[in-house]
Coordinates of C-alpha atoms in Angstrom, one line a residue:
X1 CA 60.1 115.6 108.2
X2 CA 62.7 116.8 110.8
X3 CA 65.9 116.8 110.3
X4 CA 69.5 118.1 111.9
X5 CA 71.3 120.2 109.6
X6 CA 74.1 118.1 107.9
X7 CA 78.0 119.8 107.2
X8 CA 78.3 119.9 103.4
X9 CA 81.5 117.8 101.5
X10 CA 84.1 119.5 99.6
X11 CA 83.0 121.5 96.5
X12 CA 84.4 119.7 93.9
X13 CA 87.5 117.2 93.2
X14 CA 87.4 113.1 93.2
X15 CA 84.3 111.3 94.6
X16 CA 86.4 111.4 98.3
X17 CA 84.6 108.9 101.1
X18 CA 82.9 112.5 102.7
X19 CA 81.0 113.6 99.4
X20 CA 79.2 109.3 99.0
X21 CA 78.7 109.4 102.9
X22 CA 76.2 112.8 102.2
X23 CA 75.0 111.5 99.3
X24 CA 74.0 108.2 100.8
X25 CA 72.5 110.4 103.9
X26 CA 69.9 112.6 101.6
X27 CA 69.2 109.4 100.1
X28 CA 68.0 108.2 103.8
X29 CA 66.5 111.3 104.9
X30 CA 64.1 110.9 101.7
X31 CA 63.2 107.6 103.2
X32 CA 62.2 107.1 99.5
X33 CA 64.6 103.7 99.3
X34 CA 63.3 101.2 101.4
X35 CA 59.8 101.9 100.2
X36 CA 60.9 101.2 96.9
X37 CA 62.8 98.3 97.2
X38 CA 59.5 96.5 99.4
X39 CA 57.6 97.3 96.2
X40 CA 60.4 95.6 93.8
X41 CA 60.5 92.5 96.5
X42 CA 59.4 89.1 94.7
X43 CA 59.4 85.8 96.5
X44 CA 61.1 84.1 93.8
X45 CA 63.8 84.4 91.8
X46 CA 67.3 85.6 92.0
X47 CA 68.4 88.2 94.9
X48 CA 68.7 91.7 93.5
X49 CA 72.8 92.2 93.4
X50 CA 72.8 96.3 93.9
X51 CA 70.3 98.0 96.1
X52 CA 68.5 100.8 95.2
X53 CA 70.2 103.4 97.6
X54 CA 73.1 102.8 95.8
X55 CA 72.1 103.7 92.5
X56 CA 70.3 106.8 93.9
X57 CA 73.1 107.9 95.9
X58 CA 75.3 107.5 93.2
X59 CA 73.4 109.9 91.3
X60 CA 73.3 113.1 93.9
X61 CA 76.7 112.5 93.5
X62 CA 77.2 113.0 90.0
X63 CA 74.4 115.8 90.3
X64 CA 76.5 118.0 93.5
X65 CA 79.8 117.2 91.2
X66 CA 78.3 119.0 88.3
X67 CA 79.0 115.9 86.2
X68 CA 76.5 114.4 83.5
X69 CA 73.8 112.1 84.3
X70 CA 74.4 109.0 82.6
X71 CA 74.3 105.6 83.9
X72 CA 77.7 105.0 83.1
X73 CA 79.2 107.4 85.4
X74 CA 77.2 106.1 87.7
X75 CA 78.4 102.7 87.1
X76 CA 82.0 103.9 87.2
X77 CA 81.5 106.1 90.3
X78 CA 80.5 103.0 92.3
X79 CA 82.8 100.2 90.9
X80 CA 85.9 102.0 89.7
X81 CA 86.2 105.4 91.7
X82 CA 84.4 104.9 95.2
X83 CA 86.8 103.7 97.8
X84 CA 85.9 100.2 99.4
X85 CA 84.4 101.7 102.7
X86 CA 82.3 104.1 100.0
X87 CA 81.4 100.5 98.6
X88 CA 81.0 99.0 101.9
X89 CA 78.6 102.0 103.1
X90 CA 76.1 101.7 99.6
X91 CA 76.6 97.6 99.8
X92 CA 77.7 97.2 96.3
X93 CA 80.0 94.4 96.2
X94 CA 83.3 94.0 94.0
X95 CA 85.1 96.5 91.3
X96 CA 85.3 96.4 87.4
X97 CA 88.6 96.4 86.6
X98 CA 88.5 95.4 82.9
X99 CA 85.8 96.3 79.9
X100 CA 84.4 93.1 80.5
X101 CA 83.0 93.5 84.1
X102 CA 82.4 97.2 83.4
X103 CA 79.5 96.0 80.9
X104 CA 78.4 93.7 83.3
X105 CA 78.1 96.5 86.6
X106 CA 76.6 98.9 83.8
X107 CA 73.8 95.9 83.0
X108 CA 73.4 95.7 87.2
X109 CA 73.1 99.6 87.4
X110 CA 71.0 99.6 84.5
X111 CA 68.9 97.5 85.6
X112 CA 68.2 98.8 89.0
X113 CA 67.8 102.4 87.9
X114 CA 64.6 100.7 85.1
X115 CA 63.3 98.8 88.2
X116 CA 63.0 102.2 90.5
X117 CA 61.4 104.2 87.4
X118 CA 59.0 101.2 87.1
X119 CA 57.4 101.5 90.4
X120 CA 56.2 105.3 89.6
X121 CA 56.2 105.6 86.0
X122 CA 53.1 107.7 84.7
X123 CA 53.7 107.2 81.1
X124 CA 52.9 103.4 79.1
X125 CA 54.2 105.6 76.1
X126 CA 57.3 103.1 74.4
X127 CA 60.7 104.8 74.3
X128 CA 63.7 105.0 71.9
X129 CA 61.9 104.4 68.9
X130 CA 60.8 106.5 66.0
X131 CA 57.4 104.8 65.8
X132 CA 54.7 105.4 63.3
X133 CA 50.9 106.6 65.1
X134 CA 50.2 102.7 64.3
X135 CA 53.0 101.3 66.3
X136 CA 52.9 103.5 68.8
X137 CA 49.4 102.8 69.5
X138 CA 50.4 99.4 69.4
X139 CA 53.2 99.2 71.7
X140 CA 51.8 101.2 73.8
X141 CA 51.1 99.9 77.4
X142 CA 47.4 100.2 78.9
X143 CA 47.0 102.2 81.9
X144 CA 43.4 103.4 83.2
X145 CA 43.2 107.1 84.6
X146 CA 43.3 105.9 87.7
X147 CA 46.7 104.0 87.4
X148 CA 48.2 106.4 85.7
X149 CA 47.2 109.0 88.6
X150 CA 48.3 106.9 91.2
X151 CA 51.5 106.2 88.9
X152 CA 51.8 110.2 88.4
X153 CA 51.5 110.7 92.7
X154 CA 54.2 108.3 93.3
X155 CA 56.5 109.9 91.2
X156 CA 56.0 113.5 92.4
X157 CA 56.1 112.1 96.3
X158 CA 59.3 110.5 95.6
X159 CA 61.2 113.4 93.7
X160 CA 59.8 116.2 96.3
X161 CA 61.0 113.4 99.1
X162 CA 64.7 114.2 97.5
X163 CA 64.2 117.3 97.5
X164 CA 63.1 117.8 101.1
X165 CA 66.2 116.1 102.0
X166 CA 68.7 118.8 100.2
X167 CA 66.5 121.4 102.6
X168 CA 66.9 119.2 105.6
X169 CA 70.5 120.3 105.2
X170 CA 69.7 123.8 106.6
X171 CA 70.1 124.2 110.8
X172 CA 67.2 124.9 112.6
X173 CA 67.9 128.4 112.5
X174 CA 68.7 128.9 108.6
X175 CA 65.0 126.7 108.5
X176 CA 63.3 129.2 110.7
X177 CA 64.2 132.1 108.8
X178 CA 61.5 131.6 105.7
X179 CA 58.3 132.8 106.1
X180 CA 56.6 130.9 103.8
X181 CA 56.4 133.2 101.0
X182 CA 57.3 131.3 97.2
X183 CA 57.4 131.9 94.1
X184 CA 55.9 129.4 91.4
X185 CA 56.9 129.0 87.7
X186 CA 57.1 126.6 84.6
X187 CA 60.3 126.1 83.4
X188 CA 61.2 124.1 79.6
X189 CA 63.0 120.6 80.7
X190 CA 64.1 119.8 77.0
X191 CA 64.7 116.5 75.8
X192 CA 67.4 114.6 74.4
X193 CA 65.0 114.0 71.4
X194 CA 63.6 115.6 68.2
X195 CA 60.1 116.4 67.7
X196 CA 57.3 114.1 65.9
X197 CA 58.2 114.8 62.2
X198 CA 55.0 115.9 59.7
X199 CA 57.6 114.7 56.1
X200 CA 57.6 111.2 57.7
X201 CA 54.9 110.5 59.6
X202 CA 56.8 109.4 63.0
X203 CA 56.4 110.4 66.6
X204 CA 59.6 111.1 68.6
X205 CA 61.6 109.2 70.3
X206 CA 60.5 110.2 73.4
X207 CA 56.8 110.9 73.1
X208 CA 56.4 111.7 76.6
X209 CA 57.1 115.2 75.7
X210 CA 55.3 118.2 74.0
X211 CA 56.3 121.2 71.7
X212 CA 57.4 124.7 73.9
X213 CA 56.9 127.7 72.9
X214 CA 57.6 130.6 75.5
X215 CA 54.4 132.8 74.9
X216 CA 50.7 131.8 75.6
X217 CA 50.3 128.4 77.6
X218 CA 53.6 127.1 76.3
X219 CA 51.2 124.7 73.8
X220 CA 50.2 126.5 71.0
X221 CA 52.7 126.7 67.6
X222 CA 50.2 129.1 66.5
X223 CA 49.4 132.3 68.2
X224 CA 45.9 133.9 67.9
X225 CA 46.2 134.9 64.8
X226 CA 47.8 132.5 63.1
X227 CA 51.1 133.2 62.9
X228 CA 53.8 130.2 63.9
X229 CA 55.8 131.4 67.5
X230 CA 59.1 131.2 67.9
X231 CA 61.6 129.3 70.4
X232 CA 59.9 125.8 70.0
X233 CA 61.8 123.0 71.6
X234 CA 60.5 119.5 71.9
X235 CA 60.5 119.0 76.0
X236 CA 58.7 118.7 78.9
X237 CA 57.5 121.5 81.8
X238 CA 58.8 121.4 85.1
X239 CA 56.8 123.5 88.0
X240 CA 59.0 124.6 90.6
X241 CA 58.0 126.6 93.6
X242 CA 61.2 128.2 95.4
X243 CA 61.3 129.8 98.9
X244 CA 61.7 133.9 99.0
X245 CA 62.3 137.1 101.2
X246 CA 59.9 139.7 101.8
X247 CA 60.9 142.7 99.8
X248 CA 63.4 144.6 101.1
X249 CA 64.8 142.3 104.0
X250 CA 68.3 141.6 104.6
X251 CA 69.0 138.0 103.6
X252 CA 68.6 135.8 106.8
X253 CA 68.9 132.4 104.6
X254 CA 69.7 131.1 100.9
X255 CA 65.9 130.6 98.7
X256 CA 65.8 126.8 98.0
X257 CA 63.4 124.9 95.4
X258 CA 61.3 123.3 97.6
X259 CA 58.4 121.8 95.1
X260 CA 58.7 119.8 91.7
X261 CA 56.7 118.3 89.4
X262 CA 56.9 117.6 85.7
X263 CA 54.2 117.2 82.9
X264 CA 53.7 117.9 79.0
X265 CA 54.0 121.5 78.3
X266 CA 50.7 123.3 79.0
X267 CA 49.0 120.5 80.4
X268 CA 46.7 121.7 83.2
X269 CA 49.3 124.2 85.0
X270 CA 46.6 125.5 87.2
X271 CA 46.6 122.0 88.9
X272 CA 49.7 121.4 88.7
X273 CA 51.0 124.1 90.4
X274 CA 48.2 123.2 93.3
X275 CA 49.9 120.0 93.3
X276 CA 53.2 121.5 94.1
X277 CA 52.4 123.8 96.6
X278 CA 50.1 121.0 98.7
X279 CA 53.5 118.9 98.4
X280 CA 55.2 121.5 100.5
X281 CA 52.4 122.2 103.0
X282 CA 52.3 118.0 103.5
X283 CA 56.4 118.5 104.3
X284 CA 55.6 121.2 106.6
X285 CA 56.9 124.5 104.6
X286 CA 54.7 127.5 106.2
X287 CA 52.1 129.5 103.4
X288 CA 52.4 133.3 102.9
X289 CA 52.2 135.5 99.7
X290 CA 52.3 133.6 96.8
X291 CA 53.8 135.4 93.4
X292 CA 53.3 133.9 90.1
X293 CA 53.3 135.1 86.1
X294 CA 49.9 135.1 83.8
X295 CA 49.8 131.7 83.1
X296 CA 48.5 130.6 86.6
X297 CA 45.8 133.7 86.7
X298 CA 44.5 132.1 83.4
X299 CA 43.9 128.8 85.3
X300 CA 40.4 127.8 86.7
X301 CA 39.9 128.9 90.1
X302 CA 38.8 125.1 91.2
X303 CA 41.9 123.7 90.0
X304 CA 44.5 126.8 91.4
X305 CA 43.5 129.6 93.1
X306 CA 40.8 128.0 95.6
X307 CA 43.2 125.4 96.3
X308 CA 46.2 127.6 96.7
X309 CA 44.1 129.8 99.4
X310 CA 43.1 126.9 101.3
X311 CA 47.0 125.9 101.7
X312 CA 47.4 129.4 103.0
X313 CA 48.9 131.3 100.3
X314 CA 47.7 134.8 99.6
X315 CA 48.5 135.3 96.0
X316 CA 50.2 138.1 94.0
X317 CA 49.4 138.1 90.1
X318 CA 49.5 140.1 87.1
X319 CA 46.4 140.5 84.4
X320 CA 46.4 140.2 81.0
X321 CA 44.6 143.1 78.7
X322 CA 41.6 141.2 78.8
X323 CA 41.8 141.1 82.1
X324 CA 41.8 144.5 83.2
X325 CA 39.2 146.5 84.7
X326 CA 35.6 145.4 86.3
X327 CA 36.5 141.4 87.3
X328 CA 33.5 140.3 88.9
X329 CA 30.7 142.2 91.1
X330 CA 28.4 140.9 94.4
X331 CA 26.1 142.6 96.2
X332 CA 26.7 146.1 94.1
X333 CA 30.7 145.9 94.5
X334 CA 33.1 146.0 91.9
X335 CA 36.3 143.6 91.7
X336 CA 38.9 146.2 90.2
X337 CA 41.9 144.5 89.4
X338 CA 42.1 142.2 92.2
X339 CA 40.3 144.6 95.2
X340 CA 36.6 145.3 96.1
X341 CA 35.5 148.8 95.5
X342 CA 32.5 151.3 95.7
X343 CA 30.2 150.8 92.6
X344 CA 30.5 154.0 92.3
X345 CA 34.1 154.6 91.7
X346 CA 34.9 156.7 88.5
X347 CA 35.6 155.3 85.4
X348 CA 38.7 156.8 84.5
X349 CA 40.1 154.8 87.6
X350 CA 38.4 151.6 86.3
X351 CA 40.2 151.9 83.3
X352 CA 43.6 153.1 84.6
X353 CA 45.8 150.1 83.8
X354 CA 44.1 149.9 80.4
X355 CA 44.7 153.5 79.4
X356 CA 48.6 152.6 80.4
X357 CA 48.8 149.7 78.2
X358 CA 47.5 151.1 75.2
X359 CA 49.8 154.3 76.2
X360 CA 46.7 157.0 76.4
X361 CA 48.2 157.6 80.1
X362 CA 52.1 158.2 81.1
X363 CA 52.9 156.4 83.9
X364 CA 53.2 159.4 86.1
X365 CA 49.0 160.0 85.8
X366 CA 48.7 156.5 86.1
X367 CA 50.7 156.2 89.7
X368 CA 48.0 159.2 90.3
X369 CA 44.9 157.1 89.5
X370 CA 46.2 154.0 91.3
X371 CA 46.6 155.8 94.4
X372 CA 43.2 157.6 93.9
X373 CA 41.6 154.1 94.1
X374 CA 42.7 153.5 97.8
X375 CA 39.8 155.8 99.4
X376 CA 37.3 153.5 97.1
X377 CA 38.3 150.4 98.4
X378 CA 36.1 148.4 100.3
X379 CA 36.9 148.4 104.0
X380 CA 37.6 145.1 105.9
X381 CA 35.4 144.6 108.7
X382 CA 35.8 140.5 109.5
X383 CA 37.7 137.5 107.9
X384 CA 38.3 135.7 106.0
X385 CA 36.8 132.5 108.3
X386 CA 37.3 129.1 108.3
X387 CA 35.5 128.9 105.5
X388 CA 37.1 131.6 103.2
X389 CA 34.3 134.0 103.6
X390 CA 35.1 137.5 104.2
X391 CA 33.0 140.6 105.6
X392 CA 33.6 144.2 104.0
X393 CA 32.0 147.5 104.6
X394 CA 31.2 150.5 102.6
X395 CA 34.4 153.0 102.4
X396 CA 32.1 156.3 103.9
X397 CA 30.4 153.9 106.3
X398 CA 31.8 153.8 109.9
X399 CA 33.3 156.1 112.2
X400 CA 36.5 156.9 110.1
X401 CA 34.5 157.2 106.3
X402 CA 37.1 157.4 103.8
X403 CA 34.5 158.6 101.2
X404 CA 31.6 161.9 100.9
X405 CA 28.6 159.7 99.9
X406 CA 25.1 161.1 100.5
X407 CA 24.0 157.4 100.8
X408 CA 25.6 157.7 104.1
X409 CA 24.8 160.5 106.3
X410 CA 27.3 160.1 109.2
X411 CA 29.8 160.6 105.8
X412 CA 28.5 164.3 104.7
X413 CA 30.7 165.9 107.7
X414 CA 33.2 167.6 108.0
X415 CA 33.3 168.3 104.5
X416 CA 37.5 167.9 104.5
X417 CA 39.2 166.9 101.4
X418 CA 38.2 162.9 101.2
X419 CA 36.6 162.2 97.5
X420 CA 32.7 162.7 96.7
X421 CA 30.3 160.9 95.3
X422 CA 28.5 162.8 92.8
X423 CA 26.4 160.2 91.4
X424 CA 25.1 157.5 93.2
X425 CA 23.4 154.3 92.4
X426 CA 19.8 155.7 91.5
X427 CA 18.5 151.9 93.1
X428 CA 21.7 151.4 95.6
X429 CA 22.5 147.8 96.1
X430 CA 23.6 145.6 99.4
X431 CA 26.8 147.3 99.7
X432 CA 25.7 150.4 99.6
X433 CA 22.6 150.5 102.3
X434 CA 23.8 147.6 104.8
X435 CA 26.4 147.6 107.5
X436 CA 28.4 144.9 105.6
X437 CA 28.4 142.6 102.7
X438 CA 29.5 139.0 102.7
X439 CA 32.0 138.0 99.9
X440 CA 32.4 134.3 99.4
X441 CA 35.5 132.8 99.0
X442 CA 34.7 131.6 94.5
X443 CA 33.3 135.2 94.1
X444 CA 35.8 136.4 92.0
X445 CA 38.5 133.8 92.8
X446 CA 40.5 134.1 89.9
X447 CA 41.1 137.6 90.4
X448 CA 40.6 138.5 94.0
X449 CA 44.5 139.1 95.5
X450 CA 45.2 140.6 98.8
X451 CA 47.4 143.8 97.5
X452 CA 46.0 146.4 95.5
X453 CA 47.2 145.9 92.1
X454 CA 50.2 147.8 90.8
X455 CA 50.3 150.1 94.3
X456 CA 54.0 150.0 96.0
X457 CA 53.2 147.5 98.2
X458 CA 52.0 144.9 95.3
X459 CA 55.3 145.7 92.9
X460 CA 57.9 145.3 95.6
X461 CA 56.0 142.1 96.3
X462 CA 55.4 140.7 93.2
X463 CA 58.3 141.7 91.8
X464 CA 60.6 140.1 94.5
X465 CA 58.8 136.6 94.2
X466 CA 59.3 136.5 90.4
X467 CA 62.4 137.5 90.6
X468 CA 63.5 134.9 93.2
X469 CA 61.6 131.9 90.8
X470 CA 62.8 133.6 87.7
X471 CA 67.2 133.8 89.0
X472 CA 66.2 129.9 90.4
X473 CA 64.9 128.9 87.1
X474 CA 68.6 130.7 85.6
X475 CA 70.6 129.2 88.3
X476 CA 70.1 125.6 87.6
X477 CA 70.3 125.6 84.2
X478 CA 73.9 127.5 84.2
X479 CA 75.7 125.2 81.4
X480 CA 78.9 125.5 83.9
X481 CA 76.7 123.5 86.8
X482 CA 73.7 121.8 86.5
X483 CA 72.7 122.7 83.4
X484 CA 69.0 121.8 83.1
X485 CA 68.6 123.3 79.7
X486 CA 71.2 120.9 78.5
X487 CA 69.2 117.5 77.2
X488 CA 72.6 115.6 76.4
X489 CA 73.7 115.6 79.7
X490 CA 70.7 113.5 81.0
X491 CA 69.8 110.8 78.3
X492 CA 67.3 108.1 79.2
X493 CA 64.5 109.0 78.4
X494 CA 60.8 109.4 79.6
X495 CA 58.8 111.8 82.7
X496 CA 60.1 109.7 85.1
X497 CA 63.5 109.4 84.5
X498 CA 63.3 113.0 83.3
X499 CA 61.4 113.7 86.6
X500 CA 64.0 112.1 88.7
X501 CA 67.0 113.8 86.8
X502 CA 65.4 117.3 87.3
X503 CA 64.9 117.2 91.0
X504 CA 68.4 115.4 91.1
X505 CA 69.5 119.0 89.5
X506 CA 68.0 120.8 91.4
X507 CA 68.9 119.2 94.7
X508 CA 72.7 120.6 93.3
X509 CA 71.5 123.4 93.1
X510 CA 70.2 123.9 96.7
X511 CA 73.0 122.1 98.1
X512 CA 75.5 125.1 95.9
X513 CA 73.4 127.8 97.1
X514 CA 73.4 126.6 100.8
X515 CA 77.2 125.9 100.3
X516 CA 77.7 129.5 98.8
X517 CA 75.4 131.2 101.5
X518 CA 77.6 129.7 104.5
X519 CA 80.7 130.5 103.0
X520 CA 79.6 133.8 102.7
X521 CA 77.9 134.2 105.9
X522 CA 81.1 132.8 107.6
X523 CA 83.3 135.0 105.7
X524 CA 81.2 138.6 106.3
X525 CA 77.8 138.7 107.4
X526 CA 77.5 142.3 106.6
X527 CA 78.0 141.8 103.1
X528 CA 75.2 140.5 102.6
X529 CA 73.2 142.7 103.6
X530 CA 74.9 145.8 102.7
X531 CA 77.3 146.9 99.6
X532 CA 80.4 148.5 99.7
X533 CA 80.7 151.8 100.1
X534 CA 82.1 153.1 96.3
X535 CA 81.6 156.6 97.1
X536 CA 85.2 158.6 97.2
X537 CA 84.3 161.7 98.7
X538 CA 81.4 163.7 100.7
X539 CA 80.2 166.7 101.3
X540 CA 81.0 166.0 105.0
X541 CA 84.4 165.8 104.4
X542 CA 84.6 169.7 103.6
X543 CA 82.5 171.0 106.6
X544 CA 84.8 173.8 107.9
X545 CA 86.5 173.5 111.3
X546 CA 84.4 175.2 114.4

């Protein structure tokens, strides 16, 4: 969607007429309302009193006010503190100036924010109620796969519709300025609930949720070898992919969360991350590099890192141990840590990031071995296609042969200081006695990544995208602001008011970093991009006269 950019209210202080008017604008530019109330339309029965933009809107508000999420704020915001054009401009009609009609606008509000969840909800789990597994099976409402898919698709278009809105604030310049590289990351959402409880036998009160723990797939209570893990909270996972810089780039505009969706802990985040990042592609955002931590490398390449390239995104990963070293092989070639190389690259550079890990190299040696790898590397000759499939050549084949290999004659001169091969393949394979080899784009997918791992190009890289998902993930759950990681602050329960709260949060969140980056901007445009000098003296300052 296309958008203007839109002038931001005042930070803080009383819902004012300017701060409802945005609110009630994002809620439009979502163009999420309409399409919800057509699907709450009956033919019969009594008109709906309070429409659904003016719930929704009254939420943002709470949410860019850093105020708690609870439905009677939301209630008061709209019948005791919004002015009467605010009122006029939602279409809620009349006040609550005693306790009496405050119960009865809570019941309205109430009402119409169960009515909005019901049209996506993903979950026919029953809420509020310490049930044991025989009433909760009981209670429990069917849903096929396919409904609850369709449910689950609703939900996510809807929250990342509110979330394209907070971006549609940016001008077309401040929008121009990404260039489509993201970070992507699962963050704990915890719940205003405890746990299922072993002593009594009863599931929580919001069994929409799942125990996380912060190591492995953020599933397990147990680690490999059987000892319980630590930090275990009873929540759900929200995936968030955020925009970000190339390294070292002065900061042409503020990195926005730009993707949402929320499951149980651990549950598929290969495909759920894909699901994020095709949201963004559908709304337009461009595809670069794409940086992400060990739990998306784990994931199957069908489900993550197929899709992921065919969006666009080049990805930048780290390995596990029992990840390092030989990945994959076609055609005689070796996938090293990401990157096709000779077959007959040495061993000790093979093994390089494993010898650092288990701390039989230093790390100067290893920076050595890493950059010894480079004349290895297979060269590119064509691709990747259409079609993902990519053409790569022998590194002493060609005109420019990075290698000494007696396989390849037009390599043996001038004998200069590029590496030899001592030992060849006694039977040499494809790679080895053709002009090319053809790589196809699941050979090796879960590996393969553009960089060469842990050269200067990949850290700078990697570690700018994780750092930009990692200080988003911080940012909105700062107790003094939106708070994500505070579960009393957003009580009703269940993923999709969960869902909805979260990307409610983090639409604050974009809207205080967009707020902070213009202030800024307007205030000193250098600054941003270069500190203040501290230094008190130089040596220039004592270079003698003449």
């Amino acid at each position: 969607m296309s958008h203007a950019g839109l002038s931001l209210p005042a930070a803080a202080g009383a819902v004012s007429e300017e701060t409802v008017a945005f609110a009630a604008e994002l809620v439009d530019r979502s163009g999420k309302a309409p399409v919800i109330e057509a699907a709450l339309a009956s033919p019969t029965g009594r008109r709906r009193p309070l429409p659904v933009r003016a719930v929704l809107a009254a939420l943002v508000c709470l949410a860019i006010d850093a105020r708690p999420l609870f439905l009677t704020e939301a209630t008061r915001l709209l019948f005791q503190q919004a002015s009467g054009a605010s009122r006029r401009l939602l279409g809620v009609t009349g006040t609550a100036t005693t306790e009496r009609a405050f119960l009865a606008a809570y019941r309205r509000v109430r009402y119409c924010f169960h009515a909005i969840l019901s049209v996506m909800d993903p979950s026919g789990l029953p809420k509020n109620r310490r049930l044991t597994p025989g009433q909760l099976a009981a209670r429990t409402r069917k849903m096929t796969p396919a409904q609850a898919a369709a449910a689950r698709q609703r939900l996510e278009a809807f929250i990342n519709s509110l979330l394209e809105a907070s971006i549609s604030v940016l001008d077309q310049e401040e929008q121009a300025a990404f260039d489509g590289s993201a970070g992507l990351d699962a963050t704990a959402v915890p719940l205003f609930s405890r746990g299922p409880s072993k002593r009594s036998g009863l599931c929580a009160s919001d069994p929409d949720g799942g125990w996380y723990v912060r190591e492995g797939d953020h599933r397990d209570a147990e680690d490999h070898k059987g000892r319980k893990r630590t930090k275990i909270a009873w929540a759900l996972e929200a995936t968030i992919a955020t925009t970000a810089r190339p390294p070292g780039a002065e900061p042409a505009c503020p990195n926005l969360a730009i993707g949402l969706a929320l499951t149980r802990p651990g549950a598929d985040p290969g495909g759920t991350g894909a699901r994020v990042l095709a949201s963004a592609a559908a709304r337009g955002h461009k595809a670069s590099w794409l940086g992400f931590d060990r739990a998306y490398t784990a994931a199957l390449p069908r489900k993550f890192h197929l899709p992921a390239r065919a969006l666009g995104y080049q990805p930048v990963m780290d390995y596990r141990a029992d990840q390092l070293g030989i990945q994959a092989s076609t055609a005689g070639a070796i996938l090293v840590e990401g990157s096709w190389y000779c077959p007959a690259m040495p061993e000790p550079l093979i093994t390089a990031t494993a010898g650092l890990r288990d701390h039989a190299t230093g790390q100067a040696a290893y920076d050595a071995q890493i950059a010894a790898r480079g004349p290895y590397q297979l060269k590119r000759k064509d691709g990747p296609d259409a079609d993902g499939y990519q053409r790569l050549s022998c590194p002493a084949a060609g005109d420019h042969p990075r290698l000494i290999c007696p396989l390849r004659e037009t390599s043996l001169s001038p004998r200069d200081g590029r590496p030899k091969i001592f030992q060849p393949p006694d039977d040499p394979p494809k790679v080895c006695r053709q002009a090319a080899i053809t790589i196809a784009p699941d050979t090796g997918a879960r590996y393969r990544q553009d960089l060469p791992y842990a050269t200067p190009a990949w850290h700078a890289r990697y570690a700018t995208l994780r750092n930009t998902i990692e200080g988003l993930n911080g940012y909105v759950k700062d107790p003094a602001h939106e708070a994500l990681a505070q579960p009393a602050r957003r009580r009703v329960r269940g993923i999709a008011a969960q869902s909805l709260f979260t990307a409610l949060l983090l639409i604050a969140a974009n809207i205080r970093k967009i707020r902070a980056w213009r202030a800024q901007t307007a205030q000193d445009k250098t600054s941003i991009a270069r500190r203040a000098r501290r230094r008190r003296t130089s040596l220039a300052d004592y270079l003698p006269d003449g």
